[in-house]
Short mmCIF file of C-alpha atoms in Angstrom, two decimals:
data_model
loop_
_atom_site.label_atom_id
_atom_site.label_comp_id
_atom_site.label_asym_id
_atom_site.label_seq_id
_atom_site.Cartn_x
_atom_site.Cartn_y
_atom_site.Cartn_z
CA LEU K 27 -44.70 4.27 -38.45
CA GLN K 28 -47.30 5.30 -41.23
CA PRO K 29 -48.61 1.94 -42.76
CA ALA K 30 -47.55 1.94 -45.96
CA LYS K 31 -43.75 2.80 -44.78
CA VAL K 32 -44.67 -0.39 -42.79
CA ARG K 33 -45.48 -2.56 -45.81
CA PHE K 34 -42.91 -1.50 -47.56
CA GLN K 35 -40.31 -2.36 -45.06
CA VAL K 36 -41.74 -5.87 -44.52
CA HIS K 37 -41.66 -6.07 -48.44
CA GLU K 38 -38.12 -5.44 -48.45
CA TYR K 39 -37.08 -7.06 -46.10
CA VAL K 40 -38.31 -10.51 -47.12
CA ARG K 41 -37.49 -9.77 -50.38
CA LEU K 42 -33.80 -9.30 -49.05
CA LYS K 43 -34.15 -12.40 -46.65
CA THR K 44 -34.83 -14.52 -49.86
CA LEU K 45 -31.80 -13.00 -51.69
CA MET K 46 -29.40 -13.82 -48.70
CA MET K 47 -31.00 -17.11 -48.12
CA GLN K 48 -29.69 -18.39 -51.58
CA GLU K 49 -26.44 -17.67 -49.86
CA GLU K 50 -24.38 -21.50 -49.18
CA ASP K 51 -22.67 -19.32 -46.23
CA ASP K 52 -23.47 -20.24 -42.80
CA GLU K 53 -22.71 -16.11 -41.78
CA HIS K 54 -25.68 -15.19 -44.31
CA LEU K 55 -27.91 -17.87 -42.55
CA GLN K 56 -26.80 -16.49 -38.98
CA GLN K 57 -27.41 -13.00 -39.75
CA LEU K 58 -31.27 -13.74 -40.84
CA GLN K 59 -31.87 -14.78 -37.38
CA HIS K 60 -30.20 -11.85 -36.19
CA LEU K 61 -32.42 -9.90 -38.70
CA HIS K 62 -35.76 -12.11 -37.73
CA GLY K 63 -38.46 -9.99 -36.39
CA ARG K 64 -36.44 -6.65 -36.39
CA GLU K 65 -37.58 -3.73 -38.45
CA LEU K 66 -34.36 -2.98 -41.28
CA GLY K 67 -34.58 0.74 -40.24
CA TYR K 68 -33.93 -0.15 -36.87
CA LEU K 69 -30.74 -2.35 -36.73
CA THR K 70 -29.22 -2.66 -33.49
CA ALA K 71 -26.62 -5.50 -34.01
CA ASP K 72 -24.33 -6.17 -31.26
CA LYS K 73 -21.03 -4.77 -31.85
CA SER K 74 -19.15 -7.90 -31.90
CA ASN K 75 -21.76 -9.07 -34.82
CA ASP K 76 -21.53 -5.41 -36.39
CA MET K 77 -18.64 -5.68 -39.23
CA SER K 78 -19.99 -9.17 -40.55
CA VAL K 79 -23.98 -7.78 -40.63
CA ASN K 80 -23.02 -4.56 -42.26
CA SER K 81 -20.72 -6.38 -44.65
CA SER K 82 -23.69 -9.17 -45.90
CA LEU K 83 -26.02 -5.62 -45.29
CA ASP K 84 -23.87 -3.68 -47.77
CA ARG K 85 -23.76 -6.27 -50.42
CA ALA K 86 -27.57 -6.85 -50.04
CA ILE K 87 -28.32 -3.21 -50.21
CA ARG K 88 -26.82 -2.69 -53.48
CA LEU K 89 -29.13 -4.93 -54.71
CA SER K 90 -32.02 -3.06 -53.68
CA GLN K 91 -34.47 -1.60 -55.71
CA GLN K 92 -36.23 0.89 -53.06
CA PRO K 93 -34.13 4.16 -52.88
CA ALA K 94 -35.98 4.70 -49.70
CA LEU K 95 -34.28 1.76 -47.85
CA VAL K 96 -31.38 2.35 -49.41
CA TYR K 97 -31.25 6.03 -47.87
CA MET K 98 -32.09 5.09 -44.46
CA TYR K 99 -29.62 2.69 -44.35
CA LEU K 100 -27.03 4.90 -45.15
CA LYS K 101 -27.94 7.12 -42.69
CA TYR K 102 -27.89 4.15 -40.33
CA LYS K 103 -23.93 3.09 -41.85
CA TRP K 104 -22.79 6.71 -40.87
CA ALA K 105 -24.72 6.80 -37.25
CA ILE K 106 -22.64 4.00 -36.51
CA GLY K 107 -19.27 5.36 -37.65
CA GLU K 108 -18.82 3.42 -40.93
CA ARG K 109 -18.57 7.10 -42.75
CA LYS K 110 -16.41 6.50 -45.25
CA GLY K 111 -18.03 3.44 -46.70
CA ALA K 112 -21.44 5.57 -46.06
CA PHE K 113 -19.93 8.38 -48.20
CA GLN K 114 -19.00 6.04 -51.09
CA MET K 115 -21.77 4.73 -51.36
CA ILE K 116 -24.15 7.80 -50.91
CA GLU K 117 -22.12 9.03 -53.94
CA MET K 118 -22.50 5.88 -56.12
CA PHE K 119 -26.27 5.71 -55.98
CA ALA K 120 -26.74 9.49 -56.10
CA ASN K 121 -25.07 8.89 -59.17
CA ASP K 122 -27.14 5.75 -60.52
CA TYR K 123 -30.71 7.38 -59.39
CA SER K 124 -29.08 10.81 -61.20
CA SER K 125 -28.55 8.37 -64.31
CA LYS K 126 -31.62 7.13 -64.06
CA VAL K 127 -33.82 9.91 -64.10
CA GLY K 128 -31.70 12.02 -66.40
CA PHE K 129 -30.28 14.37 -63.35
CA ASP K 130 -27.20 16.32 -64.36
CA LEU K 131 -25.25 17.54 -60.94
CA ARG K 132 -23.40 19.89 -63.32
CA ASN K 133 -26.18 21.10 -65.06
CA PRO K 134 -29.21 20.95 -63.05
CA GLU K 135 -31.02 23.82 -64.49
CA ALA K 136 -31.56 21.78 -68.16
CA PHE K 137 -33.27 19.17 -65.16
CA ALA K 138 -35.57 22.03 -63.72
CA ASP K 139 -36.92 23.22 -67.33
CA ASN K 140 -38.92 19.46 -67.56
CA ILE K 141 -39.61 18.83 -64.01
CA ASP K 142 -43.53 20.53 -64.36
CA ALA K 143 -43.91 18.18 -66.92
CA ARG K 144 -42.65 14.92 -64.95
CA ALA K 145 -44.66 16.43 -62.01
CA LEU K 146 -47.87 16.45 -64.55
CA ASP K 147 -47.72 13.08 -65.94
CA SER K 148 -47.29 11.43 -62.35
CA HIS K 149 -50.54 13.78 -61.04
CA ASN K 150 -52.31 12.06 -64.49
CA GLY K 151 -51.56 8.25 -63.18
CA HIS K 152 -48.73 7.43 -65.68
CA VAL K 153 -46.82 4.73 -63.68
CA ASP K 154 -43.43 5.12 -64.99
CA ALA K 155 -43.93 9.11 -64.14
CA ALA K 156 -45.12 8.52 -60.72
CA ASP K 157 -42.16 6.19 -59.90
CA ASP K 158 -39.55 8.91 -61.24
CA ALA K 159 -41.58 11.28 -59.25
CA ARG K 160 -40.64 9.38 -56.35
CA THR K 161 -37.07 8.76 -56.45
CA ILE K 162 -36.56 12.66 -57.84
CA HIS K 163 -37.88 13.35 -54.17
CA LEU K 164 -35.45 10.91 -52.60
CA LEU K 165 -32.59 11.84 -55.11
CA SER K 166 -32.78 15.16 -53.33
CA ARG K 167 -32.51 14.09 -49.91
CA PHE K 168 -29.27 11.77 -51.30
CA TYR K 169 -27.93 14.77 -52.46
CA PHE K 170 -28.79 16.91 -49.32
CA LYS K 171 -27.22 14.29 -47.14
CA ARG K 172 -24.12 14.40 -49.24
CA ALA K 173 -23.75 17.87 -48.60
CA GLU K 174 -23.97 17.81 -44.86
CA TRP K 175 -21.59 15.19 -44.70
CA LEU K 176 -19.26 16.86 -46.52
CA VAL K 177 -19.90 20.13 -44.08
CA ASN K 178 -19.30 17.61 -41.67
CA ILE K 179 -16.13 15.80 -43.11
CA GLN K 180 -14.41 19.18 -43.54
CA GLN K 181 -15.16 20.19 -39.92
CA THR K 182 -13.64 17.42 -38.61
CA ALA K 183 -10.61 17.14 -40.57
CA LYS K 184 -9.60 21.12 -40.38
CA MET K 185 -10.04 20.60 -36.04
CA ALA K 186 -7.81 17.52 -36.37
CA GLN K 187 -5.03 19.86 -38.43
CA GLU K 188 -5.43 22.62 -36.07
CA ALA K 189 -5.12 20.34 -33.07
CA ARG K 190 -1.72 18.83 -34.65
CA ALA K 191 -0.50 22.71 -35.32
CA LYS K 192 -1.11 23.23 -31.36
CA ALA K 193 0.51 19.99 -30.43
CA GLY K 194 3.39 21.04 -32.28
CA LEU K 195 3.02 17.75 -35.04
CA GLY K 196 2.92 19.96 -37.63
CA THR K 197 0.19 18.92 -40.82
CA SER K 198 1.56 17.29 -43.01
CA ASP K 199 1.39 13.09 -43.21
CA GLU K 200 5.17 12.77 -42.73
CA SER K 201 5.27 14.61 -39.52
CA TYR K 202 2.98 12.25 -37.48
CA SER K 203 1.90 8.77 -37.65
CA LEU K 204 -1.37 6.86 -37.12
CA ARG K 205 -1.71 3.77 -35.05
CA GLN K 206 -5.24 2.44 -34.73
CA GLY K 207 -5.82 -0.09 -31.52
CA SER K 208 -6.79 0.68 -27.68
CA ARG K 209 -6.01 3.63 -25.76
CA THR K 210 -3.12 3.28 -23.47
CA SER K 211 -3.61 1.82 -20.13
CA ALA K 212 -4.08 3.05 -17.11
CA GLY K 213 -0.85 2.74 -15.87
CA ALA K 214 0.72 4.79 -18.89
CA ARG K 215 -1.73 7.75 -17.66
CA ARG K 216 0.50 9.02 -14.76
CA SER K 217 0.67 12.28 -15.32
CA ARG K 218 4.03 14.40 -15.52
CA ARG K 219 4.76 17.86 -13.68
CA GLY K 220 4.58 20.24 -16.25
CA SER K 221 3.39 17.84 -18.98
CA VAL K 222 0.44 16.19 -21.05
CA LEU K 223 -1.16 13.37 -19.02
CA ALA K 224 -0.11 9.97 -21.23
CA GLY K 225 -3.21 8.75 -22.89
CA SER K 226 -5.21 12.52 -22.45
CA SER K 227 -6.45 14.16 -25.43
CA ILE K 228 -5.73 16.99 -27.45
CA GLY K 229 -8.71 17.89 -30.33
CA GLY K 230 -9.72 14.58 -30.19
CA MET K 231 -5.88 13.16 -30.33
CA THR K 232 -4.53 10.77 -27.85
CA VAL K 233 -0.92 11.82 -27.29
CA SER K 234 1.69 8.62 -26.56
CA SER K 235 2.89 6.88 -23.69
CA SER K 236 5.85 9.60 -24.05
CA GLY K 237 3.57 11.98 -22.35
CA LEU K 238 4.66 14.86 -24.51
CA ALA K 239 3.52 15.85 -27.62
CA LEU K 240 6.40 15.78 -30.05
CA PRO K 241 7.11 15.51 -33.68
CA GLY K 242 7.20 12.14 -34.61
CA ASP K 243 5.31 10.83 -31.69
CA THR K 244 2.47 8.51 -32.28
CA ILE K 245 -0.77 9.86 -31.79
CA ILE K 246 -4.04 7.79 -32.12
CA MET K 247 -6.90 9.53 -34.15
CA SER K 248 -10.30 8.01 -33.75
CA GLN K 249 -12.00 6.18 -36.87
CA LYS K 250 -14.19 9.58 -37.45
CA GLU K 251 -10.94 11.53 -37.88
CA GLN K 252 -9.26 9.16 -40.07
CA ASP K 253 -12.43 8.47 -42.00
CA ALA K 254 -12.47 12.49 -42.47
CA GLU K 255 -8.82 13.08 -43.67
CA TYR K 256 -8.86 10.16 -45.92
CA LEU K 257 -12.58 11.77 -47.69
CA TYR K 258 -11.10 15.73 -47.36
CA LYS K 259 -8.08 14.74 -49.16
CA LEU K 260 -10.44 12.67 -51.77
CA GLN K 261 -12.32 15.97 -53.12
CA GLY K 262 -9.10 18.08 -52.99
CA ASP K 263 -10.04 21.96 -53.61
CA ARG K 264 -13.62 21.00 -54.88
CA ILE K 265 -14.97 20.25 -51.49
CA GLU K 266 -16.84 23.81 -51.14
CA GLU K 267 -17.69 23.65 -54.56
CA SER K 268 -19.57 20.04 -54.06
CA ILE K 269 -21.32 21.13 -51.02
CA LEU K 270 -22.30 23.90 -52.74
CA GLU K 271 -23.59 21.58 -56.16
CA SER K 272 -25.24 19.10 -53.67
CA TYR K 273 -27.21 21.73 -52.18
CA ARG K 274 -28.05 23.17 -55.14
CA ALA K 275 -29.33 19.95 -56.68
CA ALA K 276 -31.75 19.39 -53.83
CA THR K 277 -33.21 22.78 -54.22
CA VAL K 278 -33.79 21.72 -57.86
CA LEU K 279 -35.51 18.31 -57.08
CA ASP K 280 -37.76 19.62 -54.54
CA ARG K 281 -38.22 23.12 -55.11
CA LYS K 282 -40.40 23.55 -52.08
CA TRP K 283 -38.39 22.15 -49.66
CA TYR K 284 -37.32 24.94 -47.20
CA LYS K 285 -34.34 23.04 -45.73
CA ALA K 286 -32.64 22.86 -48.78
CA TRP K 287 -33.00 26.46 -49.71
CA HIS K 288 -31.92 27.44 -45.95
CA SER K 289 -28.58 25.10 -46.43
CA LEU K 290 -28.10 26.43 -49.67
CA ALA K 291 -28.12 30.36 -48.87
CA LEU K 292 -26.92 29.95 -45.30
CA GLN K 293 -23.78 27.57 -47.17
CA HIS K 294 -23.13 30.90 -49.68
CA TYR K 295 -23.50 33.46 -47.01
CA VAL K 296 -20.64 31.60 -45.05
CA GLU K 297 -18.72 31.19 -48.44
CA THR K 298 -18.94 35.24 -48.15
CA GLN K 299 -18.00 35.73 -44.79
CA LYS K 300 -14.97 33.66 -44.84
CA TYR K 301 -13.85 35.37 -48.28
CA ASP K 302 -14.34 38.55 -46.60
CA GLU K 303 -12.27 37.92 -43.30
CA GLU K 304 -9.37 37.03 -45.55
CA HIS K 305 -9.41 39.77 -48.18
CA SER K 306 -11.07 42.49 -45.88
CA SER K 307 -13.46 43.17 -49.15
CA VAL K 308 -15.65 40.95 -51.74
CA THR K 309 -14.55 40.95 -55.48
CA ALA K 310 -17.59 41.00 -58.23
CA ASP K 311 -16.91 37.91 -58.65
CA ILE K 312 -17.85 37.04 -54.86
CA ILE K 313 -21.21 38.76 -55.36
CA GLU K 314 -22.31 36.84 -58.30
CA ARG K 315 -20.80 33.06 -57.04
CA HIS K 316 -22.11 33.81 -53.57
CA VAL K 317 -23.79 37.02 -52.32
CA VAL K 318 -26.76 36.92 -55.05
CA PRO K 319 -27.41 33.13 -54.76
CA ALA K 320 -27.71 33.78 -50.93
CA VAL K 321 -30.14 36.86 -51.24
CA HIS K 322 -32.37 34.48 -53.71
CA GLY K 323 -32.03 31.46 -51.37
CA PHE K 324 -32.83 33.58 -48.05
CA PHE K 325 -36.02 34.90 -49.64
CA ARG K 326 -37.04 31.10 -50.97
CA ALA K 327 -36.98 29.92 -47.42
CA ILE K 328 -38.61 32.54 -46.06
CA GLN K 329 -41.34 32.13 -48.56
CA LEU K 330 -41.27 28.43 -47.98
CA SER K 331 -41.16 28.21 -43.99
CA LYS K 332 -44.35 27.02 -42.67
CA SER K 333 -43.21 28.61 -39.31
CA ASP K 334 -42.78 32.24 -38.20
CA THR K 335 -39.28 30.71 -37.10
CA THR K 336 -37.20 32.74 -39.75
CA LEU K 337 -35.67 35.16 -37.77
CA GLN K 338 -32.13 34.26 -38.48
CA ASP K 339 -32.57 34.07 -42.11
CA THR K 340 -34.22 37.13 -42.40
CA LEU K 341 -30.92 38.51 -40.40
CA ARG K 342 -28.58 37.08 -42.44
CA LEU K 343 -30.53 38.43 -45.89
CA LEU K 344 -30.36 41.93 -44.11
CA THR K 345 -27.00 41.86 -43.03
CA ALA K 346 -26.28 40.86 -46.62
CA TRP K 347 -28.14 43.26 -48.12
CA PHE K 348 -26.75 46.25 -46.01
CA ASN K 349 -23.40 45.15 -46.52
CA TYR K 350 -23.44 44.82 -50.49
CA SER K 351 -26.02 46.93 -51.75
CA GLN K 352 -23.91 49.36 -53.39
CA HIS K 353 -24.04 46.62 -55.97
CA GLU K 354 -26.82 46.55 -58.49
CA SER K 355 -27.18 42.36 -58.84
CA VAL K 356 -27.74 42.45 -54.59
CA ALA K 357 -29.93 45.41 -55.04
CA GLN K 358 -31.77 44.12 -57.94
CA ALA K 359 -32.15 40.73 -55.80
CA VAL K 360 -33.06 42.18 -52.92
CA ARG K 361 -36.17 44.42 -54.88
CA ASP K 362 -37.22 41.47 -56.90
CA GLY K 363 -37.51 39.10 -53.25
CA PHE K 364 -39.92 41.95 -51.31
CA SER K 365 -42.74 40.76 -53.65
CA SER K 366 -42.34 37.04 -53.08
CA VAL K 367 -42.46 37.46 -48.92
CA SER K 368 -45.05 38.20 -46.33
CA ILE K 369 -45.15 41.72 -44.96
CA ARG K 370 -45.00 40.19 -41.32
CA THR K 371 -41.25 39.02 -42.33
CA TRP K 372 -40.24 42.83 -41.71
CA LEU K 373 -42.06 43.13 -38.40
CA GLN K 374 -39.24 41.09 -36.78
CA VAL K 375 -36.47 43.47 -37.49
CA ILE K 376 -37.51 46.69 -37.27
CA PRO K 377 -35.21 47.95 -35.21
CA GLN K 378 -32.25 46.78 -37.51
CA ILE K 379 -33.77 48.77 -40.19
CA LEU K 380 -34.43 51.63 -38.23
CA ALA K 381 -30.70 51.73 -37.08
CA ARG K 382 -29.59 51.12 -40.61
CA ILE K 383 -31.33 54.02 -41.61
CA HIS K 384 -28.75 56.88 -41.03
CA ILE K 385 -26.02 54.98 -42.24
CA LYS K 386 -24.01 55.65 -45.39
CA ALA K 387 -22.60 52.71 -47.66
CA GLU K 388 -18.88 53.01 -47.38
#
């Protein structure tokens, strides 16, 4: 760890310790003893104490004035499986920090217009501006992580739905029941000829002791799957839009972050491919909403990359260009992007370009 980061963690730990010592609850004092001598960023509480420790830490973190500590703790919560709580907290903190710096998720371009002036004030040594600059930098990470988690939630929920459909359990809440608890005992795992092994896993779900995945049977879903389905339903039909707006927010808040631009462009590219597969063609609306932003995003990502490992970005850019260049807005986006990247970008894809020369657009 860098010295400054260590000092920051020690300072924040002392502040949290002081706050928690003011609590009269013995549980909080025991937690402090458990945390004593550990860096807050590397909590390794025993499983038996996880719930009480994390509950107390949640209350303390909500009072924190350090976005870096909050971000680190939320990543920790997600990693240990407390995904519902981590996601709800990251949305709460992202909204709070956005209000603090005047960022509107639904209108990020308005914030981009005055971000240069903020950077200049920070460079000139204005204390408030420097503090805002640090918050803005971390806020980009909050929104980026929110988008990543939404992608994970969407994938996990869809996999669970597909698993239920394959098992003949349907996809509605009424066609199956959820039961938390331990796996079935070893005695219930005796196999049956021609049937699913009782207690075995189908797409991450455990079949009941009846040994058959039939409608009405009880299945056991992991906490990860239950949290994913809860959050997926909470987002509703806006989940794709929420993913894109979060990635877009990350690019506005940190305009020189390769990872944010790459992820935004890739998500637009995925949405385009998905629509194309479902409808065999794309509409003018999809071109403007997804293809053009994907082209801009890939060019920006290639420009910002500090290594030559941009082959996948370049190949996806070529795919968008070759497939949709008959649309003027796409062709113009490609023309605009050519001057922003090095000529070496195209050397690694010469075979693909040569293969396309004699192919006419459909």
